[in-house]
């Protein structure tokens, strides 16, 4: 059974930081690439960041503030979120895929497994 379990969400004031984790089981984690998406209330799911083995990609809205990384020995990917803004609030999801370029990984259709999501709230 493949599982992606997310953690690290919470409620923080504007300007604070959070570090989200995505821990995988049931797959050879190092064989997969990881994407992070988010969905704000009343909005569509949007791409946030992605990482292959080492290369990364970020949405313009988070570039310079968010950092995606991974630790294959821990079967875990991370999303470090600094300088949080109110517009960053929403449910954050991780997902995994294989064989696609970083550009293609901006779309939801390439992912084969998704996590349950973790809530991020940012208050002004």
mmCIF file of N, CA and C in Angstrom:
data_model
loop_
_atom_site.group_PDB
_atom_site.id
_atom_site.type_symbol
_atom_site.label_atom_id
_atom_site.label_comp_id
_atom_site.label_asym_id
_atom_site.label_seq_id
_atom_site.Cartn_x
_atom_site.Cartn_y
_atom_site.Cartn_z
ATOM 1 N N UNK A 1 0.838 -1.191 0.000
ATOM 2 C CA UNK A 1 0.000 0.000 0.000
ATOM 3 C C UNK A 1 0.877 1.246 0.000
ATOM 4 N N UNK A 2 0.677 2.091 -0.986
ATOM 5 C CA UNK A 2 1.432 3.323 -1.093
ATOM 6 C C UNK A 2 0.777 4.386 -0.233
ATOM 7 N N UNK A 3 1.583 5.064 0.543
ATOM 8 C CA UNK A 3 1.088 6.154 1.363
ATOM 9 C C UNK A 3 2.048 7.329 1.323
ATOM 10 N N UNK A 4 1.489 8.523 1.233
ATOM 11 C CA UNK A 4 2.214 9.759 1.432
ATOM 12 C C UNK A 4 1.551 10.474 2.599
ATOM 13 N N UNK A 5 2.286 10.675 3.664
ATOM 14 C CA UNK A 5 1.748 11.268 4.872
ATOM 15 C C UNK A 5 2.411 12.608 5.108
ATOM 16 N N UNK A 6 1.598 13.652 5.144
ATOM 17 C CA UNK A 6 2.091 15.006 5.314
ATOM 18 C C UNK A 6 1.931 15.456 6.755
ATOM 19 N N UNK A 7 2.831 16.319 7.179
ATOM 20 C CA UNK A 7 2.774 16.873 8.519
ATOM 21 C C UNK A 7 3.461 18.228 8.520
ATOM 22 N N UNK A 8 3.301 18.958 9.602
ATOM 23 C CA UNK A 8 3.981 20.229 9.777
ATOM 24 C C UNK A 8 3.128 21.455 9.565
ATOM 25 N N UNK A 9 1.896 21.279 9.126
ATOM 26 C CA UNK A 9 1.017 22.417 8.961
ATOM 27 C C UNK A 9 0.623 23.011 10.295
ATOM 28 N N UNK A 10 0.064 24.204 10.248
ATOM 29 C CA UNK A 10 -0.353 24.875 11.459
ATOM 30 C C UNK A 10 -0.815 26.276 11.171
ATOM 31 N N UNK A 11 -1.048 27.018 12.230
ATOM 32 C CA UNK A 11 -1.495 28.402 12.155
ATOM 33 C C UNK A 11 -0.382 29.322 12.638
ATOM 34 N N UNK A 12 0.023 30.265 11.791
ATOM 35 C CA UNK A 12 1.123 31.166 12.114
ATOM 36 C C UNK A 12 0.771 32.580 11.678
ATOM 37 N N UNK A 13 1.406 33.572 12.274
ATOM 38 C CA UNK A 13 1.209 34.950 11.821
ATOM 39 C C UNK A 13 1.996 35.241 10.548
ATOM 40 N N UNK A 14 1.587 36.272 9.853
ATOM 41 C CA UNK A 14 2.299 36.726 8.666
ATOM 42 C C UNK A 14 3.781 36.910 8.979
ATOM 43 N N UNK A 15 4.636 36.448 8.068
ATOM 44 C CA UNK A 15 6.071 36.587 8.220
ATOM 45 C C UNK A 15 6.759 35.415 8.874
ATOM 46 N N UNK A 16 6.011 34.521 9.474
ATOM 47 C CA UNK A 16 6.593 33.355 10.138
ATOM 48 C C UNK A 16 6.936 32.258 9.144
ATOM 49 N N UNK A 17 7.454 31.164 9.676
ATOM 50 C CA UNK A 17 7.901 30.044 8.860
ATOM 51 C C UNK A 17 7.245 28.750 9.294
ATOM 52 N N UNK A 18 7.126 27.835 8.357
ATOM 53 C CA UNK A 18 6.699 26.468 8.616
ATOM 54 C C UNK A 18 7.528 25.536 7.754
ATOM 55 N N UNK A 19 7.718 24.330 8.246
ATOM 56 C CA UNK A 19 8.395 23.297 7.478
ATOM 57 C C UNK A 19 7.468 22.096 7.359
ATOM 58 N N UNK A 20 7.003 21.833 6.152
ATOM 59 C CA UNK A 20 6.139 20.702 5.895
ATOM 60 C C UNK A 20 6.971 19.477 5.542
ATOM 61 N N UNK A 21 6.495 18.321 5.969
ATOM 62 C CA UNK A 21 7.137 17.056 5.644
ATOM 63 C C UNK A 21 6.172 16.164 4.894
ATOM 64 N N UNK A 22 6.714 15.337 4.026
ATOM 65 C CA UNK A 22 5.944 14.357 3.267
ATOM 66 C C UNK A 22 6.714 13.053 3.320
ATOM 67 N N UNK A 23 6.225 12.111 4.092
ATOM 68 C CA UNK A 23 6.905 10.834 4.274
ATOM 69 C C UNK A 23 6.185 9.744 3.489
ATOM 70 N N UNK A 24 6.946 9.027 2.681
ATOM 71 C CA UNK A 24 6.393 8.016 1.785
ATOM 72 C C UNK A 24 6.651 6.618 2.307
ATOM 73 N N UNK A 25 5.732 5.723 2.005
ATOM 74 C CA UNK A 25 5.913 4.307 2.261
ATOM 75 C C UNK A 25 5.285 3.525 1.116
ATOM 76 N N UNK A 26 5.730 2.287 0.936
ATOM 77 C CA UNK A 26 5.195 1.452 -0.114
ATOM 78 C C UNK A 26 5.786 1.699 -1.491
ATOM 79 N N UNK A 27 6.774 2.565 -1.584
ATOM 80 C CA UNK A 27 7.472 2.828 -2.832
ATOM 81 C C UNK A 27 8.963 2.943 -2.557
ATOM 82 N N UNK A 28 9.755 2.781 -3.610
ATOM 83 C CA UNK A 28 11.161 3.121 -3.521
ATOM 84 C C UNK A 28 11.240 4.624 -3.739
ATOM 85 N N UNK A 29 11.346 5.344 -2.651
ATOM 86 C CA UNK A 29 11.188 6.790 -2.695
ATOM 87 C C UNK A 29 12.186 7.446 -3.639
ATOM 88 N N UNK A 30 13.405 6.939 -3.662
ATOM 89 C CA UNK A 30 14.434 7.537 -4.501
ATOM 90 C C UNK A 30 14.135 7.406 -5.996
ATOM 91 N N UNK A 31 13.226 6.525 -6.370
ATOM 92 C CA UNK A 31 12.837 6.370 -7.770
ATOM 93 C C UNK A 31 11.808 7.390 -8.216
ATOM 94 N N UNK A 32 11.293 8.180 -7.298
ATOM 95 C CA UNK A 32 10.194 9.082 -7.595
ATOM 96 C C UNK A 32 10.594 10.538 -7.435
ATOM 97 N N UNK A 33 9.903 11.378 -8.175
ATOM 98 C CA UNK A 33 10.022 12.819 -8.048
ATOM 99 C C UNK A 33 8.836 13.346 -7.246
ATOM 100 N N UNK A 34 8.998 14.487 -6.617
ATOM 101 C CA UNK A 34 8.009 14.992 -5.671
ATOM 102 C C UNK A 34 7.523 16.370 -6.078
ATOM 103 N N UNK A 35 6.215 16.562 -6.000
ATOM 104 C CA UNK A 35 5.619 17.867 -6.217
ATOM 105 C C UNK A 35 4.826 18.304 -5.001
ATOM 106 N N UNK A 36 4.764 19.613 -4.804
ATOM 107 C CA UNK A 36 3.940 20.218 -3.759
ATOM 108 C C UNK A 36 2.901 21.114 -4.423
ATOM 109 N N UNK A 37 1.661 20.977 -3.982
ATOM 110 C CA UNK A 37 0.548 21.778 -4.468
ATOM 111 C C UNK A 37 -0.210 22.336 -3.276
ATOM 112 N N UNK A 38 -1.017 23.355 -3.533
ATOM 113 C CA UNK A 38 -1.852 23.897 -2.478
ATOM 114 C C UNK A 38 -3.205 24.311 -3.047
ATOM 115 N N UNK A 39 -4.199 24.337 -2.171
ATOM 116 C CA UNK A 39 -5.530 24.771 -2.542
ATOM 117 C C UNK A 39 -6.055 25.713 -1.472
ATOM 118 N N UNK A 40 -6.280 26.958 -1.851
ATOM 119 C CA UNK A 40 -6.884 27.931 -0.960
ATOM 120 C C UNK A 40 -8.399 27.788 -1.020
ATOM 121 N N UNK A 41 -9.101 28.226 0.018
ATOM 122 C CA UNK A 41 -10.562 28.132 0.010
ATOM 123 C C UNK A 41 -11.171 28.809 -1.207
ATOM 124 N N UNK A 42 -12.039 28.087 -1.896
ATOM 125 C CA UNK A 42 -12.710 28.630 -3.062
ATOM 126 C C UNK A 42 -11.860 28.739 -4.305
ATOM 127 N N UNK A 43 -10.649 28.184 -4.289
ATOM 128 C CA UNK A 43 -9.751 28.281 -5.424
ATOM 129 C C UNK A 43 -9.348 26.901 -5.931
ATOM 130 N N UNK A 44 -8.761 26.896 -7.105
ATOM 131 C CA UNK A 44 -8.259 25.656 -7.682
ATOM 132 C C UNK A 44 -6.927 25.273 -7.057
ATOM 133 N N UNK A 45 -6.612 24.006 -7.126
ATOM 134 C CA UNK A 45 -5.309 23.527 -6.695
ATOM 135 C C UNK A 45 -4.226 24.117 -7.592
ATOM 136 N N UNK A 46 -3.161 24.614 -6.992
ATOM 137 C CA UNK A 46 -2.102 25.227 -7.764
ATOM 138 C C UNK A 46 -0.739 24.655 -7.405
ATOM 139 N N UNK A 47 0.134 24.659 -8.386
ATOM 140 C CA UNK A 47 1.491 24.187 -8.212
ATOM 141 C C UNK A 47 2.273 25.111 -7.298
ATOM 142 N N UNK A 48 3.085 24.526 -6.430
ATOM 143 C CA UNK A 48 3.920 25.289 -5.514
ATOM 144 C C UNK A 48 5.403 25.059 -5.801
ATOM 145 N N UNK A 49 5.829 23.801 -5.780
ATOM 146 C CA UNK A 49 7.236 23.479 -5.951
ATOM 147 C C UNK A 49 7.380 22.021 -6.324
ATOM 148 N N UNK A 50 8.526 21.674 -6.899
ATOM 149 C CA UNK A 50 8.808 20.295 -7.259
ATOM 150 C C UNK A 50 10.297 20.035 -7.167
ATOM 151 N N UNK A 51 10.631 18.780 -6.943
ATOM 152 C CA UNK A 51 12.029 18.370 -6.893
ATOM 153 C C UNK A 51 12.177 17.006 -7.537
ATOM 154 N N UNK A 52 13.190 16.895 -8.371
ATOM 155 C CA UNK A 52 13.567 15.587 -8.887
ATOM 156 C C UNK A 52 14.645 15.029 -7.960
ATOM 157 N N UNK A 53 15.742 14.521 -8.486
ATOM 158 C CA UNK A 53 16.791 14.069 -7.585
ATOM 159 C C UNK A 53 17.440 15.254 -6.879
ATOM 160 N N UNK A 54 17.822 16.238 -7.645
ATOM 161 C CA UNK A 54 18.354 17.481 -7.111
ATOM 162 C C UNK A 54 17.723 18.725 -7.717
ATOM 163 N N UNK A 55 17.418 18.740 -9.018
ATOM 164 C CA UNK A 55 16.814 19.938 -9.609
ATOM 165 C C UNK A 55 15.474 20.274 -8.989
ATOM 166 N N UNK A 56 15.180 21.568 -8.913
ATOM 167 C CA UNK A 56 13.946 22.055 -8.311
ATOM 168 C C UNK A 56 13.264 23.061 -9.213
ATOM 169 N N UNK A 57 11.987 23.291 -8.929
ATOM 170 C CA UNK A 57 11.187 24.257 -9.652
ATOM 171 C C UNK A 57 10.209 24.875 -8.668
ATOM 172 N N UNK A 58 9.929 26.167 -8.837
ATOM 173 C CA UNK A 58 9.039 26.883 -7.937
ATOM 174 C C UNK A 58 8.067 27.749 -8.711
ATOM 175 N N UNK A 59 6.860 27.841 -8.195
ATOM 176 C CA UNK A 59 5.919 28.817 -8.708
ATOM 177 C C UNK A 59 6.429 30.220 -8.408
ATOM 178 N N UNK A 60 6.131 31.159 -9.298
ATOM 179 C CA UNK A 60 6.592 32.528 -9.100
ATOM 180 C C UNK A 60 6.138 33.104 -7.760
ATOM 181 N N UNK A 61 4.962 32.723 -7.309
ATOM 182 C CA UNK A 61 4.405 33.279 -6.086
ATOM 183 C C UNK A 61 5.215 32.924 -4.850
ATOM 184 N N UNK A 62 5.992 31.845 -4.907
ATOM 185 C CA UNK A 62 6.730 31.404 -3.726
ATOM 186 C C UNK A 62 8.235 31.446 -3.917
ATOM 187 N N UNK A 63 8.693 31.731 -5.103
ATOM 188 C CA UNK A 63 10.121 31.726 -5.386
ATOM 189 C C UNK A 63 10.845 32.716 -4.488
ATOM 190 N N UNK A 64 11.935 32.256 -3.890
ATOM 191 C CA UNK A 64 12.698 33.084 -2.974
ATOM 192 C C UNK A 64 12.261 32.972 -1.538
ATOM 193 N N UNK A 65 11.088 32.404 -1.292
ATOM 194 C CA UNK A 65 10.585 32.246 0.061
ATOM 195 C C UNK A 65 10.467 30.784 0.480
ATOM 196 N N UNK A 66 10.166 29.906 -0.468
ATOM 197 C CA UNK A 66 9.989 28.489 -0.185
ATOM 198 C C UNK A 66 11.178 27.706 -0.718
ATOM 199 N N UNK A 67 11.505 26.608 -0.047
ATOM 200 C CA UNK A 67 12.576 25.731 -0.473
ATOM 201 C C UNK A 67 12.120 24.282 -0.371
ATOM 202 N N UNK A 68 12.205 23.551 -1.472
ATOM 203 C CA UNK A 68 11.854 22.137 -1.472
ATOM 204 C C UNK A 68 13.139 21.318 -1.403
ATOM 205 N N UNK A 69 13.104 20.248 -0.634
ATOM 206 C CA UNK A 69 14.263 19.383 -0.486
ATOM 207 C C UNK A 69 13.786 17.963 -0.231
ATOM 208 N N UNK A 70 14.731 17.038 -0.171
ATOM 209 C CA UNK A 70 14.369 15.657 0.102
ATOM 210 C C UNK A 70 15.499 14.953 0.811
ATOM 211 N N UNK A 71 15.153 13.943 1.581
ATOM 212 C CA UNK A 71 16.099 13.065 2.247
ATOM 213 C C UNK A 71 15.661 11.648 1.933
ATOM 214 N N UNK A 72 16.283 11.059 0.930
ATOM 215 C CA UNK A 72 15.857 9.731 0.484
ATOM 216 C C UNK A 72 16.050 8.664 1.558
ATOM 217 N N UNK A 73 17.058 8.822 2.403
ATOM 218 C CA UNK A 73 17.281 7.865 3.479
ATOM 219 C C UNK A 73 16.123 7.850 4.468
ATOM 220 N N UNK A 74 15.413 8.966 4.561
ATOM 221 C CA UNK A 74 14.257 9.067 5.446
ATOM 222 C C UNK A 74 12.937 8.928 4.704
ATOM 223 N N UNK A 75 12.993 8.679 3.402
ATOM 224 C CA UNK A 75 11.784 8.594 2.575
ATOM 225 C C UNK A 75 10.912 9.832 2.729
ATOM 226 N N UNK A 76 11.538 10.975 2.820
ATOM 227 C CA UNK A 76 10.819 12.197 3.153
ATOM 228 C C UNK A 76 11.227 13.353 2.257
ATOM 229 N N UNK A 77 10.235 14.121 1.837
ATOM 230 C CA UNK A 77 10.445 15.395 1.165
ATOM 231 C C UNK A 77 9.970 16.512 2.082
ATOM 232 N N UNK A 78 10.547 17.686 1.905
ATOM 233 C CA UNK A 78 10.249 18.821 2.761
ATOM 234 C C UNK A 78 9.886 20.041 1.930
ATOM 235 N N UNK A 79 9.079 20.893 2.513
ATOM 236 C CA UNK A 79 8.812 22.206 1.956
ATOM 237 C C UNK A 79 9.012 23.227 3.065
ATOM 238 N N UNK A 80 10.129 23.919 3.018
ATOM 239 C CA UNK A 80 10.414 24.984 3.964
ATOM 240 C C UNK A 80 9.766 26.262 3.461
ATOM 241 N N UNK A 81 8.893 26.840 4.260
ATOM 242 C CA UNK A 81 8.137 28.021 3.884
ATOM 243 C C UNK A 81 8.522 29.158 4.816
ATOM 244 N N UNK A 82 9.163 30.174 4.267
ATOM 245 C CA UNK A 82 9.586 31.339 5.027
ATOM 246 C C UNK A 82 8.822 32.567 4.550
ATOM 247 N N UNK A 83 8.767 33.571 5.407
ATOM 248 C CA UNK A 83 8.092 34.816 5.042
ATOM 249 C C UNK A 83 6.660 34.601 4.596
ATOM 250 N N UNK A 84 5.919 33.829 5.356
ATOM 251 C CA UNK A 84 4.564 33.454 4.949
ATOM 252 C C UNK A 84 3.653 34.663 4.828
ATOM 253 N N UNK A 85 2.818 34.622 3.795
ATOM 254 C CA UNK A 85 1.836 35.652 3.518
ATOM 255 C C UNK A 85 0.439 35.078 3.681
ATOM 256 N N UNK A 86 -0.536 35.952 3.851
ATOM 257 C CA UNK A 86 -1.916 35.509 3.984
ATOM 258 C C UNK A 86 -2.323 34.673 2.773
ATOM 259 N N UNK A 87 -1.886 35.052 1.602
ATOM 260 C CA UNK A 87 -2.248 34.331 0.399
ATOM 261 C C UNK A 87 -1.608 32.958 0.275
ATOM 262 N N UNK A 88 -0.692 32.617 1.182
ATOM 263 C CA UNK A 88 -0.113 31.279 1.216
ATOM 264 C C UNK A 88 -0.997 30.273 1.930
ATOM 265 N N UNK A 89 -2.033 30.722 2.596
ATOM 266 C CA UNK A 89 -2.891 29.830 3.372
ATOM 267 C C UNK A 89 -3.628 28.851 2.470
ATOM 268 N N UNK A 90 -3.855 27.672 2.988
ATOM 269 C CA UNK A 90 -4.574 26.657 2.252
ATOM 270 C C UNK A 90 -4.145 25.269 2.680
ATOM 271 N N UNK A 91 -4.667 24.288 2.005
ATOM 272 C CA UNK A 91 -4.276 22.911 2.239
ATOM 273 C C UNK A 91 -3.144 22.560 1.288
ATOM 274 N N UNK A 92 -2.051 22.074 1.835
ATOM 275 C CA UNK A 92 -0.866 21.725 1.055
ATOM 276 C C UNK A 92 -0.794 20.221 0.865
ATOM 277 N N UNK A 93 -0.551 19.805 -0.368
ATOM 278 C CA UNK A 93 -0.483 18.403 -0.737
ATOM 279 C C UNK A 93 0.881 18.073 -1.334
ATOM 280 N N UNK A 94 1.395 16.899 -1.022
ATOM 281 C CA UNK A 94 2.534 16.385 -1.764
ATOM 282 C C UNK A 94 2.075 15.241 -2.654
ATOM 283 N N UNK A 95 2.810 15.011 -3.713
ATOM 284 C CA UNK A 95 2.494 13.969 -4.666
ATOM 285 C C UNK A 95 3.783 13.496 -5.313
ATOM 286 N N UNK A 96 3.761 12.291 -5.859
ATOM 287 C CA UNK A 96 4.953 11.731 -6.496
ATOM 288 C C UNK A 96 4.652 11.265 -7.905
ATOM 289 N N UNK A 97 5.677 11.289 -8.728
ATOM 290 C CA UNK A 97 5.582 10.860 -10.111
ATOM 291 C C UNK A 97 6.944 10.351 -10.566
ATOM 292 N N UNK A 98 7.005 9.858 -11.780
ATOM 293 C CA UNK A 98 8.252 9.395 -12.386
ATOM 294 C C UNK A 98 8.275 9.805 -13.848
ATOM 295 N N UNK A 99 9.462 10.018 -14.367
ATOM 296 C CA UNK A 99 9.717 10.090 -15.804
ATOM 297 C C UNK A 99 9.317 11.403 -16.466
ATOM 298 N N UNK A 100 8.878 12.384 -15.716
ATOM 299 C CA UNK A 100 8.467 13.642 -16.308
ATOM 300 C C UNK A 100 9.443 14.754 -15.964
ATOM 301 N N UNK A 101 9.518 15.729 -16.855
ATOM 302 C CA UNK A 101 10.366 16.888 -16.638
ATOM 303 C C UNK A 101 9.786 17.775 -15.545
ATOM 304 N N UNK A 102 10.619 18.654 -15.009
ATOM 305 C CA UNK A 102 10.129 19.607 -14.013
ATOM 306 C C UNK A 102 8.991 20.448 -14.578
ATOM 307 N N UNK A 103 9.090 20.816 -15.831
ATOM 308 C CA UNK A 103 8.025 21.600 -16.444
ATOM 309 C C UNK A 103 6.697 20.873 -16.434
ATOM 310 N N UNK A 104 6.715 19.596 -16.800
ATOM 311 C CA UNK A 104 5.494 18.802 -16.790
ATOM 312 C C UNK A 104 4.966 18.607 -15.377
ATOM 313 N N UNK A 105 5.855 18.641 -14.400
ATOM 314 C CA UNK A 105 5.458 18.425 -13.015
ATOM 315 C C UNK A 105 4.699 19.590 -12.414
ATOM 316 N N UNK A 106 4.537 20.667 -13.160
ATOM 317 C CA UNK A 106 3.661 21.754 -12.721
ATOM 318 C C UNK A 106 2.185 21.404 -12.871
ATOM 319 N N UNK A 107 1.882 20.373 -13.629
ATOM 320 C CA UNK A 107 0.510 19.946 -13.815
ATOM 321 C C UNK A 107 0.163 18.772 -12.923
ATOM 322 N N UNK A 108 -1.080 18.708 -12.494
ATOM 323 C CA UNK A 108 -1.502 17.660 -11.575
ATOM 324 C C UNK A 108 -1.609 16.293 -12.232
ATOM 325 N N UNK A 109 -1.746 16.251 -13.552
ATOM 326 C CA UNK A 109 -2.074 15.010 -14.244
ATOM 327 C C UNK A 109 -0.972 13.972 -14.235
ATOM 328 N N UNK A 110 0.264 14.357 -13.993
ATOM 329 C CA UNK A 110 1.380 13.411 -14.075
ATOM 330 C C UNK A 110 1.610 12.633 -12.783
ATOM 331 N N UNK A 111 0.964 13.006 -11.708
ATOM 332 C CA UNK A 111 1.245 12.393 -10.412
ATOM 333 C C UNK A 111 0.434 11.118 -10.202
ATOM 334 N N UNK A 112 1.070 10.125 -9.611
ATOM 335 C CA UNK A 112 0.445 8.821 -9.433
ATOM 336 C C UNK A 112 -0.015 8.566 -8.004
ATOM 337 N N UNK A 113 0.520 9.295 -7.046
ATOM 338 C CA UNK A 113 0.110 9.166 -5.654
ATOM 339 C C UNK A 113 0.071 10.538 -5.013
ATOM 340 N N UNK A 114 -0.916 10.737 -4.142
ATOM 341 C CA UNK A 114 -1.111 12.003 -3.449
ATOM 342 C C UNK A 114 -1.231 11.785 -1.956
ATOM 343 N N UNK A 115 -0.757 12.754 -1.199
ATOM 344 C CA UNK A 115 -0.958 12.750 0.234
ATOM 345 C C UNK A 115 -2.327 13.288 0.596
ATOM 346 N N UNK A 116 -2.620 13.271 1.878
ATOM 347 C CA UNK A 116 -3.936 13.666 2.375
ATOM 348 C C UNK A 116 -4.094 15.173 2.519
ATOM 349 N N UNK A 117 -3.003 15.884 2.526
ATOM 350 C CA UNK A 117 -3.019 17.321 2.702
ATOM 351 C C UNK A 117 -2.827 17.733 4.145
ATOM 352 N N UNK A 118 -2.212 18.883 4.333
ATOM 353 C CA UNK A 118 -2.040 19.452 5.656
ATOM 354 C C UNK A 118 -2.379 20.938 5.601
ATOM 355 N N UNK A 119 -3.094 21.406 6.614
ATOM 356 C CA UNK A 119 -3.628 22.760 6.617
ATOM 357 C C UNK A 119 -2.580 23.772 7.058
ATOM 358 N N UNK A 120 -2.487 24.855 6.305
ATOM 359 C CA UNK A 120 -1.644 25.991 6.664
ATOM 360 C C UNK A 120 -2.530 27.218 6.767
ATOM 361 N N UNK A 121 -2.502 27.861 7.919
ATOM 362 C CA UNK A 121 -3.258 29.080 8.141
ATOM 363 C C UNK A 121 -2.291 30.209 8.461
ATOM 364 N N UNK A 122 -2.479 31.352 7.818
ATOM 365 C CA UNK A 122 -1.621 32.514 8.023
ATOM 366 C C UNK A 122 -2.514 33.696 8.365
ATOM 367 N N UNK A 123 -2.289 34.285 9.524
ATOM 368 C CA UNK A 123 -3.125 35.372 10.000
ATOM 369 C C UNK A 123 -2.373 36.693 9.939
ATOM 370 N N UNK A 124 -3.088 37.746 9.606
ATOM 371 C CA UNK A 124 -2.507 39.080 9.541
ATOM 372 C C UNK A 124 -2.690 39.814 10.854
#
